[in-house]
Coordinates of C-alpha atoms in Angstrom, one line a residue:
Chain A
M21 CA 0.0 0.0 0.0
K22 CA 1.3 3.4 -0.9
I23 CA 0.7 5.0 2.4
L24 CA 2.7 2.3 4.3
H25 CA 5.5 2.6 1.7
D26 CA 5.6 6.3 2.2
I27 CA 5.6 6.0 6.0
R28 CA 8.5 3.6 5.8
L29 CA 10.5 5.9 3.6
L30 CA 9.9 8.9 5.9
F31 CA 10.5 6.8 9.0
W32 CA 13.9 5.8 7.6
R33 CA 14.8 9.4 6.7
K34 CA 14.4 10.3 10.4
M35 CA 15.9 7.1 11.7
M36 CA 19.1 7.8 9.7
E37 CA 19.4 11.0 11.6
T38 CA 19.4 9.1 14.9
L39 CA 21.8 6.5 13.6
R40 CA 24.3 9.0 12.2
N41 CA 24.5 10.9 15.5
P42 CA 23.9 8.2 18.1
I43 CA 25.3 10.5 20.8
Y44 CA 21.9 12.1 21.3
I45 CA 20.1 8.8 22.0
I46 CA 22.9 7.7 24.2
V47 CA 22.6 10.8 26.3
S48 CA 18.8 10.2 26.4
M49 CA 19.4 6.7 27.6
L50 CA 21.6 7.8 30.4
T51 CA 19.3 10.5 31.8
P52 CA 16.9 8.1 33.6
V53 CA 19.9 6.2 34.9
V54 CA 21.1 9.4 36.5
Y55 CA 17.7 9.7 38.2
L56 CA 18.0 6.2 39.4
L57 CA 21.4 6.7 40.9
L58 CA 21.0 10.2 42.3
F59 CA 17.3 10.5 43.2
S60 CA 15.9 7.1 44.0
P61 CA 18.0 6.7 47.2
L62 CA 16.2 9.6 48.7
L63 CA 12.9 7.7 48.4
K64 CA 14.1 4.9 50.6
K65 CA 13.9 7.0 53.7
L66 CA 10.3 8.1 53.0
S67 CA 7.3 6.2 54.2
I68 CA 5.0 5.9 51.3
P69 CA 1.7 3.9 51.8
G70 CA 1.9 0.5 50.1
Y71 CA 5.7 0.5 49.6
T72 CA 8.6 -0.6 51.6
S73 CA 12.2 0.6 51.1
K74 CA 12.9 -2.7 49.3
D75 CA 10.3 -2.3 46.5
I76 CA 10.4 1.5 46.3
L77 CA 11.7 1.2 42.7
N78 CA 8.4 -0.2 41.8
L79 CA 6.9 3.1 42.7
F80 CA 9.6 5.2 41.0
V81 CA 10.4 3.4 37.8
P82 CA 6.9 3.3 36.2
G83 CA 6.6 7.0 36.8
L84 CA 10.0 7.7 35.2
L85 CA 9.1 5.6 32.2
V86 CA 6.0 7.6 31.6
I87 CA 7.8 10.9 32.0
V88 CA 10.5 9.9 29.6
A89 CA 7.9 9.2 27.0
F90 CA 6.1 12.4 27.7
L91 CA 9.2 14.6 27.4
S92 CA 10.6 12.8 24.4
G93 CA 7.5 13.7 22.5
L94 CA 6.9 17.1 23.7
F95 CA 10.2 18.6 22.6
V96 CA 10.2 17.4 19.0
G97 CA 8.7 20.8 18.0
Y98 CA 12.2 22.3 17.8
T99 CA 13.4 19.9 15.1
M100 CA 10.2 20.5 13.3
I101 CA 10.8 24.3 13.3
D102 CA 14.3 23.6 11.9
E103 CA 12.7 21.6 9.1
V104 CA 10.1 24.3 8.4
K105 CA 12.9 26.9 8.2
T106 CA 15.0 24.9 5.8
G107 CA 12.0 24.2 3.5
V108 CA 12.0 20.5 4.0
I109 CA 8.4 20.3 5.2
E110 CA 7.2 22.5 2.3
R111 CA 9.1 20.3 -0.1
F112 CA 7.3 17.2 1.3
R113 CA 3.9 19.0 1.2
V114 CA 4.2 19.5 -2.5
T115 CA 4.6 15.8 -3.1
P116 CA 1.6 13.5 -3.5
V117 CA 2.3 11.9 -0.2
S118 CA -0.5 11.5 2.3
R119 CA -0.4 14.2 5.1
F120 CA -0.9 11.4 7.7
A121 CA 2.3 9.7 6.3
L122 CA 4.2 13.0 6.7
L123 CA 3.3 12.9 10.4
A124 CA 3.5 9.2 11.0
G125 CA 7.0 8.8 9.7
R126 CA 8.4 11.2 12.2
V127 CA 6.2 9.9 15.1
L128 CA 7.2 6.3 14.5
R129 CA 10.9 7.2 14.7
D130 CA 10.3 8.9 18.0
L131 CA 8.4 5.9 19.2
V132 CA 11.2 3.5 18.3
N133 CA 13.7 5.7 20.0
T134 CA 11.6 6.1 23.1
L135 CA 10.9 2.3 23.4
V136 CA 14.7 1.7 23.2
I137 CA 15.3 4.2 26.0
V138 CA 12.5 2.8 28.1
I139 CA 13.4 -0.8 27.8
F140 CA 17.1 -0.1 28.4
F141 CA 16.2 1.8 31.5
T142 CA 14.0 -1.0 32.7
L143 CA 16.8 -3.6 32.3
V144 CA 19.2 -1.3 34.2
A145 CA 16.7 -0.9 37.0
I146 CA 16.2 -4.6 37.6
P147 CA 19.5 -5.2 39.4
F148 CA 18.8 -2.2 41.6
G149 CA 15.7 -3.9 42.9
F150 CA 12.9 -3.3 40.3
H151 CA 10.5 -6.3 40.1
V152 CA 8.6 -6.5 36.9
H153 CA 5.6 -8.5 35.9
V154 CA 6.0 -9.3 32.2
L155 CA 2.4 -9.1 31.1
G156 CA 1.8 -6.0 33.1
Y157 CA 4.9 -4.5 31.7
I158 CA 3.8 -5.1 28.1
V159 CA 0.5 -3.4 28.9
L160 CA 2.5 -0.5 30.4
L161 CA 4.5 -0.3 27.2
M162 CA 1.3 0.2 25.3
L163 CA 0.4 3.1 27.5
V164 CA 3.8 4.6 27.1
A165 CA 3.6 4.2 23.3
M166 CA 0.2 6.0 23.3
L167 CA 1.5 8.8 25.4
L168 CA 4.5 9.2 23.1
I169 CA 2.4 9.1 20.0
T170 CA 0.2 11.8 21.5
T171 CA 3.0 14.1 22.7
S172 CA 5.1 13.7 19.6
S173 CA 2.2 14.4 17.3
F174 CA 1.3 17.4 19.5
G175 CA 4.9 18.7 19.5
N176 CA 5.3 18.3 15.8
A177 CA 2.0 20.1 15.0
L178 CA 2.9 22.9 17.5
G179 CA 6.2 23.4 15.7
L180 CA 4.5 23.4 12.4
I181 CA 1.9 26.0 13.5
L182 CA 4.2 28.3 15.5
K183 CA 7.2 28.1 13.1
D184 CA 9.4 29.9 15.6
E185 CA 11.4 28.7 18.7
D186 CA 10.6 31.8 20.6
R187 CA 6.9 31.2 20.4
L188 CA 7.3 27.4 21.0
S189 CA 9.4 27.6 24.1
P190 CA 6.9 29.3 26.6
I191 CA 4.2 26.9 25.5
V192 CA 6.3 23.7 25.8
Q193 CA 7.8 24.8 29.1
G194 CA 4.5 25.9 30.4
I195 CA 3.0 22.5 29.7
N196 CA 6.0 20.5 30.8
L197 CA 6.3 21.4 34.5
P198 CA 2.6 21.1 35.7
I199 CA 2.2 17.9 33.8
I200 CA 5.3 16.4 35.5
L201 CA 4.4 17.6 39.0
L202 CA 0.8 16.6 38.7
S203 CA 1.6 13.1 37.3
G204 CA 2.8 11.9 40.7
M205 CA 6.0 10.7 39.0
L206 CA 8.5 11.8 41.7
L207 CA 6.2 11.3 44.6
P208 CA 2.8 9.6 44.4
M209 CA -0.3 11.7 44.3
V210 CA -1.7 9.8 47.4
L211 CA 0.5 12.2 49.4
A212 CA -1.2 15.2 47.8
P213 CA -4.1 17.3 49.3
T214 CA -7.5 16.7 47.7
W215 CA -7.6 19.7 45.5
L216 CA -4.3 18.7 43.9
Q217 CA -5.5 15.2 43.4
V218 CA -8.6 16.6 41.6
I219 CA -6.5 18.6 39.2
A220 CA -4.3 15.6 38.6
H221 CA -7.3 13.8 37.1
F222 CA -7.1 16.1 34.1
N223 CA -3.5 15.0 33.4
P224 CA -3.0 12.1 30.9
A225 CA 0.4 11.4 32.4
F226 CA -1.3 10.9 35.9
Y227 CA -3.4 8.0 34.6
A228 CA -0.4 6.4 32.9
V229 CA 1.7 6.7 36.1
E230 CA -1.0 5.3 38.4
A231 CA -1.8 2.5 36.0
G232 CA 1.9 1.8 35.5
R233 CA 2.5 1.2 39.2
L234 CA -0.2 -1.4 39.3
L235 CA 0.9 -3.0 36.0
V236 CA 4.5 -3.6 37.0
A237 CA 3.1 -5.4 40.0
G238 CA 1.0 -7.6 37.7
H239 CA -2.4 -6.0 38.4
V240 CA -3.6 -5.9 34.8
F241 CA -7.3 -6.0 35.4
R242 CA -7.6 -3.1 37.9
A243 CA -10.0 -0.2 37.4
Q244 CA -7.2 2.3 37.2
V245 CA -5.7 0.5 34.2
G246 CA -9.1 0.5 32.4
E247 CA -9.4 4.2 33.2
A248 CA -6.0 4.9 31.7
F249 CA -7.0 3.3 28.4
L250 CA -10.4 4.9 28.5
F251 CA -8.7 8.3 28.8
M252 CA -5.7 7.8 26.5
V253 CA -7.1 6.0 23.5
P254 CA -9.5 8.8 22.5
M255 CA -6.9 11.4 23.4
T256 CA -4.3 9.8 21.1
V257 CA -6.8 9.5 18.2
I258 CA -7.9 13.2 18.6
V259 CA -4.4 14.6 18.8
V260 CA -3.2 12.5 15.8
A261 CA -6.2 13.7 13.7
W262 CA -5.5 17.3 14.7
A263 CA -1.8 17.0 13.9
T264 CA -2.5 15.5 10.5
K265 CA -4.8 18.4 9.8
A266 CA -2.0 20.8 10.8
F267 CA 0.1 19.2 8.0
N268 CA -2.7 19.8 5.6
N269 CA -3.3 23.4 6.4
A270 CA 0.1 24.6 7.5
L271 CA 1.6 27.6 5.7
S272 CA 5.1 26.4 6.4
Chain B
M24 CA 1.7 29.9 -27.7
S25 CA 1.0 26.2 -27.2
K26 CA -1.6 24.8 -24.9
P27 CA -1.1 26.4 -21.4
V28 CA 0.3 24.2 -18.7
V29 CA -0.4 26.7 -15.9
L30 CA -3.6 28.7 -16.1
S31 CA -5.1 30.9 -13.4
K32 CA -8.3 32.9 -13.7
N33 CA -9.1 35.8 -11.4
L34 CA -7.0 34.3 -8.7
K35 CA -7.4 36.0 -5.3
K36 CA -6.0 35.6 -1.8
Y37 CA -7.2 37.8 1.0
F38 CA -5.8 37.7 4.5
N39 CA -7.6 39.1 7.5
S40 CA -5.3 41.2 9.6
K41 CA -5.9 43.6 12.5
K42 CA -5.9 46.5 10.1
G43 CA -8.6 45.0 7.9
V44 CA -8.5 42.8 4.8
V45 CA -5.1 42.5 3.0
K46 CA -5.5 41.8 -0.7
A47 CA -2.2 39.9 -1.2
V48 CA -3.3 38.6 -4.6
D49 CA -6.1 40.4 -6.2
G50 CA -7.4 39.0 -9.5
V51 CA -4.4 37.5 -11.2
N52 CA -4.7 35.8 -14.6
L53 CA -1.8 33.8 -15.8
S54 CA -1.1 31.5 -18.7
V55 CA 2.1 29.7 -19.1
G56 CA 2.8 27.7 -22.2
Q57 CA 4.6 24.3 -22.6
G58 CA 8.3 24.6 -22.5
E59 CA 8.7 28.2 -21.7
I60 CA 10.5 30.0 -19.0
F61 CA 7.9 32.3 -17.4
G62 CA 9.2 35.1 -15.2
F63 CA 7.0 36.5 -12.4
L64 CA 8.6 39.8 -11.5
G65 CA 7.7 42.1 -8.7
P66 CA 9.0 43.8 -5.5
N67 CA 9.0 42.0 -2.2
G68 CA 5.5 41.8 -0.9
A69 CA 3.9 42.2 -4.3
G70 CA 2.1 38.8 -4.0
K71 CA 4.6 36.7 -6.0
T72 CA 5.2 34.0 -3.4
T73 CA 1.5 33.9 -2.3
T74 CA 0.6 33.3 -5.9
L75 CA 3.2 30.7 -6.3
R76 CA 2.1 28.9 -3.1
M77 CA -1.4 28.7 -4.4
L78 CA -0.2 27.3 -7.8
A79 CA 1.9 24.7 -5.9
T80 CA -1.0 23.4 -3.8
L81 CA 0.4 24.8 -0.6
M82 CA -2.3 27.4 0.0
V83 CA -6.0 27.5 -0.9
P84 CA -7.1 30.5 -2.9
T85 CA -9.8 32.8 -1.5
S86 CA -11.4 32.7 -5.0
G87 CA -10.6 32.1 -8.6
S88 CA -9.4 29.0 -10.4
I89 CA -6.1 27.3 -11.2
T90 CA -5.5 24.5 -13.6
I91 CA -2.2 22.8 -13.9
A92 CA -1.5 20.2 -16.6
G93 CA -5.3 20.0 -17.0
Y94 CA -6.1 19.4 -13.3
D95 CA -7.8 21.7 -10.9
V96 CA -5.5 22.6 -8.0
V97 CA -8.3 22.8 -5.4
K98 CA -10.3 19.8 -6.4
N99 CA -7.5 17.5 -7.4
P100 CA -4.3 18.6 -5.5
D101 CA -2.7 15.1 -5.6
E102 CA -2.9 14.9 -9.3
V103 CA -1.4 18.4 -9.7
R104 CA 1.4 17.4 -7.2
R105 CA 2.4 14.5 -9.5
H106 CA 3.0 17.0 -12.3
I107 CA 4.8 19.8 -10.6
G108 CA 8.2 20.3 -9.0
Y109 CA 8.7 23.1 -6.5
V110 CA 11.8 24.7 -5.1
G111 CA 10.9 27.1 -2.3
Q112 CA 12.8 30.2 -1.2
N113 CA 14.4 28.1 1.6
G114 CA 15.3 25.2 -0.6
G115 CA 14.1 22.0 0.8
S116 CA 17.2 19.7 1.0
D117 CA 17.3 17.8 4.2
R118 CA 20.4 19.0 6.0
P119 CA 21.3 15.8 8.0
A120 CA 21.2 13.6 4.9
T121 CA 23.5 13.4 1.9
G122 CA 22.7 14.8 -1.5
V123 CA 22.1 11.4 -3.1
E124 CA 19.9 10.3 -0.2
N125 CA 17.8 13.5 -0.7
L126 CA 17.4 12.6 -4.4
L127 CA 16.6 9.0 -3.7
L128 CA 13.9 9.8 -1.1
Q129 CA 12.3 12.3 -3.4
G130 CA 12.2 9.9 -6.3
R131 CA 10.8 7.1 -4.1
L132 CA 8.1 9.4 -2.6
Y133 CA 6.9 9.8 -6.2
G134 CA 6.7 6.0 -6.6
M135 CA 10.0 5.3 -8.4
S136 CA 11.7 2.0 -7.5
Y137 CA 15.1 2.1 -5.8
S138 CA 17.0 1.4 -9.1
E139 CA 14.9 3.8 -11.1
A140 CA 15.5 6.5 -8.5
M141 CA 19.2 5.7 -8.4
A142 CA 19.5 6.0 -12.2
R143 CA 17.7 9.3 -12.2
A144 CA 19.8 10.6 -9.3
K145 CA 23.0 9.8 -11.2
E146 CA 21.6 11.6 -14.2
L147 CA 20.9 14.7 -12.2
V148 CA 24.2 14.6 -10.4
K149 CA 25.8 14.9 -13.8
L150 CA 23.4 17.4 -15.3
L151 CA 23.7 19.8 -12.3
Q152 CA 27.3 19.0 -11.6
L153 CA 26.9 17.8 -8.1
E154 CA 29.6 15.1 -8.5
D155 CA 32.0 16.6 -6.0
F156 CA 29.6 16.7 -3.1
A157 CA 26.6 14.5 -3.8
D158 CA 27.8 11.9 -1.2
R159 CA 28.4 14.5 1.5
I160 CA 26.0 15.5 4.2
V161 CA 24.1 18.7 3.1
Y162 CA 25.2 20.5 6.3
T163 CA 28.6 20.8 4.7
Y164 CA 27.4 22.4 1.5
S165 CA 28.0 26.0 0.4
G166 CA 25.0 28.1 -0.5
G167 CA 25.5 27.6 -4.2
Q168 CA 25.9 23.8 -3.9
R169 CA 22.8 23.5 -1.8
R170 CA 20.8 25.5 -4.4
R171 CA 21.9 23.2 -7.1
L172 CA 20.8 20.2 -5.0
D173 CA 17.4 21.9 -4.3
V174 CA 16.8 22.3 -8.0
A175 CA 17.8 18.7 -8.6
I176 CA 15.3 17.5 -6.0
G177 CA 12.7 19.7 -7.6
I178 CA 13.1 17.9 -11.0
M179 CA 13.8 14.4 -9.7
H180 CA 10.4 13.1 -10.8
R181 CA 10.5 14.8 -14.2
P182 CA 7.7 17.3 -13.5
E183 CA 6.0 19.1 -16.4
V184 CA 6.3 22.4 -14.6
L185 CA 9.0 23.5 -12.2
F186 CA 8.3 26.3 -9.8
L187 CA 11.3 28.2 -8.6
D188 CA 10.8 30.8 -5.9
E189 CA 13.5 33.4 -6.0
P190 CA 16.1 30.8 -6.9
T191 CA 19.2 33.0 -6.7
V192 CA 18.5 35.0 -3.6
G193 CA 21.6 35.0 -1.4
L194 CA 23.9 33.7 -4.1
D195 CA 27.1 35.5 -5.1
P196 CA 27.3 36.6 -8.8
Q197 CA 29.4 33.6 -9.8
N198 CA 26.9 31.1 -8.4
R199 CA 24.0 33.1 -9.8
A200 CA 25.5 32.9 -13.3
N201 CA 26.0 29.2 -12.8
L202 CA 22.4 28.6 -11.7
W203 CA 21.1 30.6 -14.7
E204 CA 23.0 28.3 -16.9
E205 CA 21.5 25.3 -15.2
I206 CA 18.0 26.7 -15.6
A207 CA 18.6 27.2 -19.3
K208 CA 19.7 23.5 -19.5
L209 CA 16.4 22.5 -17.9
K210 CA 14.5 24.4 -20.5
A211 CA 16.5 22.6 -23.2
Q212 CA 15.2 19.4 -21.7
G213 CA 11.7 20.6 -22.2
V214 CA 10.8 21.5 -18.6
T215 CA 8.3 24.4 -18.3
I216 CA 9.7 26.8 -15.7
F217 CA 7.8 29.2 -13.6
L218 CA 10.2 31.6 -11.9
T219 CA 9.6 34.3 -9.4
T220 CA 12.2 37.0 -8.9
H221 CA 12.7 40.5 -7.8
Y222 CA 15.9 40.8 -9.8
L223 CA 15.3 42.6 -13.0
E224 CA 18.4 41.3 -14.6
E225 CA 17.4 37.8 -13.8
A226 CA 13.9 38.2 -15.3
D227 CA 15.5 39.8 -18.3
A228 CA 18.2 37.1 -18.8
L229 CA 16.0 34.0 -18.3
S230 CA 12.4 34.6 -19.2
D231 CA 10.8 33.9 -22.5
R232 CA 7.8 35.8 -21.2
L233 CA 7.3 37.7 -18.1
T234 CA 4.5 39.2 -16.0
I235 CA 5.0 42.1 -13.6
I236 CA 3.0 42.1 -10.4
D237 CA 2.6 44.9 -8.0
Q238 CA 0.4 45.2 -4.9
G239 CA -1.4 41.9 -5.8
K240 CA -2.3 43.0 -9.3
I241 CA -0.7 42.3 -12.7
V242 CA 0.8 45.4 -14.1
T243 CA 1.9 44.2 -17.5
E244 CA 3.0 41.2 -19.4
G245 CA 4.9 40.2 -22.5
T246 CA 8.3 39.2 -23.7
P247 CA 11.1 41.2 -22.2
K248 CA 11.9 42.6 -25.6
A249 CA 8.4 43.7 -26.3
L250 CA 8.0 45.3 -22.9
K251 CA 11.2 47.3 -23.4
K252 CA 10.2 48.3 -26.8
E253 CA 6.9 49.5 -25.4
V254 CA 8.8 52.0 -23.3
G255 CA 10.3 53.0 -26.6
G256 CA 13.4 54.8 -27.9
D257 CA 16.1 55.7 -25.4
C258 CA 16.3 56.7 -21.8
I259 CA 18.2 59.8 -20.8
T260 CA 19.2 59.9 -17.1
I261 CA 20.4 63.3 -15.9
K262 CA 21.6 64.5 -12.5
I263 CA 21.7 68.3 -12.0
E264 CA 22.9 70.5 -9.2
H265 CA 20.2 71.7 -6.7
Q266 CA 17.6 69.3 -8.3
K267 CA 15.4 69.7 -5.3
E268 CA 14.9 73.4 -5.8
V269 CA 14.8 73.6 -9.6
G270 CA 13.6 70.1 -10.5
K271 CA 9.9 70.8 -10.7
E272 CA 10.4 73.8 -13.0
L273 CA 12.8 72.0 -15.2
I274 CA 10.4 69.0 -15.6
D275 CA 7.6 71.3 -16.7
L276 CA 9.9 72.8 -19.2
L277 CA 11.1 69.4 -20.4
K278 CA 7.5 68.2 -20.8
K279 CA 7.0 70.9 -23.4
E280 CA 9.8 69.6 -25.5
A281 CA 8.5 67.8 -28.6
S282 CA 11.0 64.9 -28.3
T283 CA 9.9 64.0 -24.7
Q284 CA 7.6 61.0 -24.5
Y285 CA 7.6 60.4 -20.9
I286 CA 9.4 61.7 -17.8
T287 CA 10.0 60.6 -14.2
E288 CA 12.1 61.8 -11.3
D289 CA 13.2 60.7 -8.0
S290 CA 15.4 62.4 -5.4
E291 CA 18.5 61.9 -7.4
F292 CA 17.8 61.5 -11.1
I293 CA 15.5 62.7 -13.7
K294 CA 14.7 60.2 -16.5
I295 CA 13.5 61.3 -19.8
Y296 CA 12.2 58.8 -22.4
V297 CA 12.8 59.9 -26.0
K298 CA 12.6 58.5 -29.5
N299 CA 16.2 59.4 -30.5
G300 CA 18.7 59.7 -27.6
A301 CA 21.6 61.3 -29.5
A302 CA 19.5 64.2 -30.9
A303 CA 17.7 64.8 -27.6
V304 CA 21.0 65.0 -25.6
I305 CA 22.1 67.9 -27.7
R306 CA 18.9 69.7 -27.3
L307 CA 18.9 69.0 -23.6
T308 CA 22.3 70.4 -22.9
E309 CA 21.4 73.5 -24.8
L310 CA 18.3 73.9 -22.7
L311 CA 20.1 73.4 -19.4
N312 CA 22.7 76.0 -20.5
Q313 CA 20.0 78.5 -21.2
Q314 CA 18.6 77.8 -17.7
K315 CA 22.0 78.1 -16.2
L316 CA 21.7 74.7 -14.6
K317 CA 24.8 72.7 -13.8
L318 CA 24.8 69.2 -15.1
H319 CA 26.4 66.5 -12.9
S320 CA 25.9 63.6 -15.2
I321 CA 24.1 62.5 -18.3
T322 CA 23.7 59.0 -19.7
V323 CA 21.8 57.6 -22.6
T324 CA 20.7 54.0 -22.4
E325 CA 18.3 51.6 -24.0
P326 CA 15.3 51.0 -21.7
S327 CA 15.7 48.3 -19.2
L328 CA 13.0 46.3 -17.4
D329 CA 13.5 48.8 -14.6
D330 CA 12.2 51.5 -16.9
V331 CA 9.2 49.2 -17.8
F332 CA 8.5 48.8 -14.2
L333 CA 8.8 52.5 -13.5
K334 CA 6.5 53.5 -16.4
K335 CA 3.8 51.1 -15.3
T336 CA 3.9 51.7 -11.5
G337 CA 5.4 55.1 -11.1
Y338 CA 8.3 54.0 -9.0
L339 CA 11.5 52.1 -9.3
L340 CA 11.6 48.4 -8.3
R341 CA 15.0 49.0 -6.6
D342 CA 13.5 51.7 -4.3
K343 CA 10.6 49.5 -3.3
D344 CA 12.9 46.7 -2.3
V345 CA 14.4 48.7 0.4
D346 CA 11.5 48.1 2.8
E347 CA 11.1 44.3 2.8
G348 CA 7.5 44.1 3.9
G349 CA 4.6 42.2 2.7
H350 CA 3.0 38.8 3.0
R351 CA 4.4 35.5 2.3

């Protein structure tokens, strides 16, 4: 099918960038490890309901995986702006390639990179005391993938629409911090006052983090897991549709 | 002229801004024939790029129609896309990839097989003389090298029409001359070329036919030769001392001269268009002597496209280019 053929070509265009300069992905792989080494020891002294100091990584690692996916996607807008400025996007928009393929090629590259980072980090965390339930973990990867697809599509569309780093930065930074703090990634939201917990329920990353903690323990059929899918599947579909439309309309 | 490849009728693009409606393109009719180089000349902000973007399926017109290679641009953009090549102002070559990779990807996005695309890429590397750098990453290219690759990418799939938006902006004279040669080569291969430019020399040197656009409207069109002929005869440019004070009086006087066809002035020069330059110069110096005006310089030239532009719009293209405003 032509669309799959085009997506494959555009995926490899971006993948070649990664493979030519592996240093970027290597740095991205090391960042969560730095968290593991320099931040997680702090958690061991805290008393968090449901966790002992031995399995504290089962609290911390799922949150970190979700945030890695969230951030990897959100910041792709900068590369997009680069490509708008060098005319690459315009060049592709004049070809008879489906607008969805133009988006999907990029998002898939980001997805592969992120899964590599996430799985690498998981493997590193295991010797530090992270216990993982395989089926639960696979379901968690699905959530991570959806979150990445959403944020990468969103980031790309934002770059395409704004076309300027100075306009992109405040938006990306403005989204970044509240989403991370309200996801309960660093400390679980159980510790938060009620009003904060209420706000957190509007945060896609919160659902993924909550579900993730249950999933790594093997609780695949819990309500929170269902909730996460219920929230994230429609969100992914809507954002991807919107981003595709941005490729169609953009005056890049 | 043969059957038109590009045809636009009453093409309009209006933008809403805070100050009201901006008529970026306001009723443009174009007709470009098979195999010609069509120049689209105008100052920055005249509506050139906006028009081009509508022709190249990148922007939907407010009203009017465009047909390219027989297909309607709004109703059938994908079919139009198959028949056109486009090189935007910013180029389009992907910086982190090599020149050859850029060409291969372009060919394959248009449905060529790998071997077809490779063969075509080799052909273009030769045609546009990319041999020395085609296998290098585009980041390492000079401006001129990148431009040549941009053009090669634009014609990779053998389009019927190639749109070039300000192809030589930012190039030094040497590279500009080279690119002009390459464009002439493409024409020899039968490619129809639609070229926007704000360089008069470029429009003059390259176009078979050209259209001048100003403030969203077409001012005039024709072959460069015919347009210059329309201005007629010769152009005498004079510069006199204290032009500011005496200029107006002198112009009134010059207008009464039988040989004067048309006259314009700006802060520095007065331009007088006459049938016979040599005869008029003699008469002119006499006249200035009588008026006791001191002449700084006097030159007689054949009319240029600049003179065409001046006559049609009332100002010089070069002056307008100083303030780079307008809509893209």
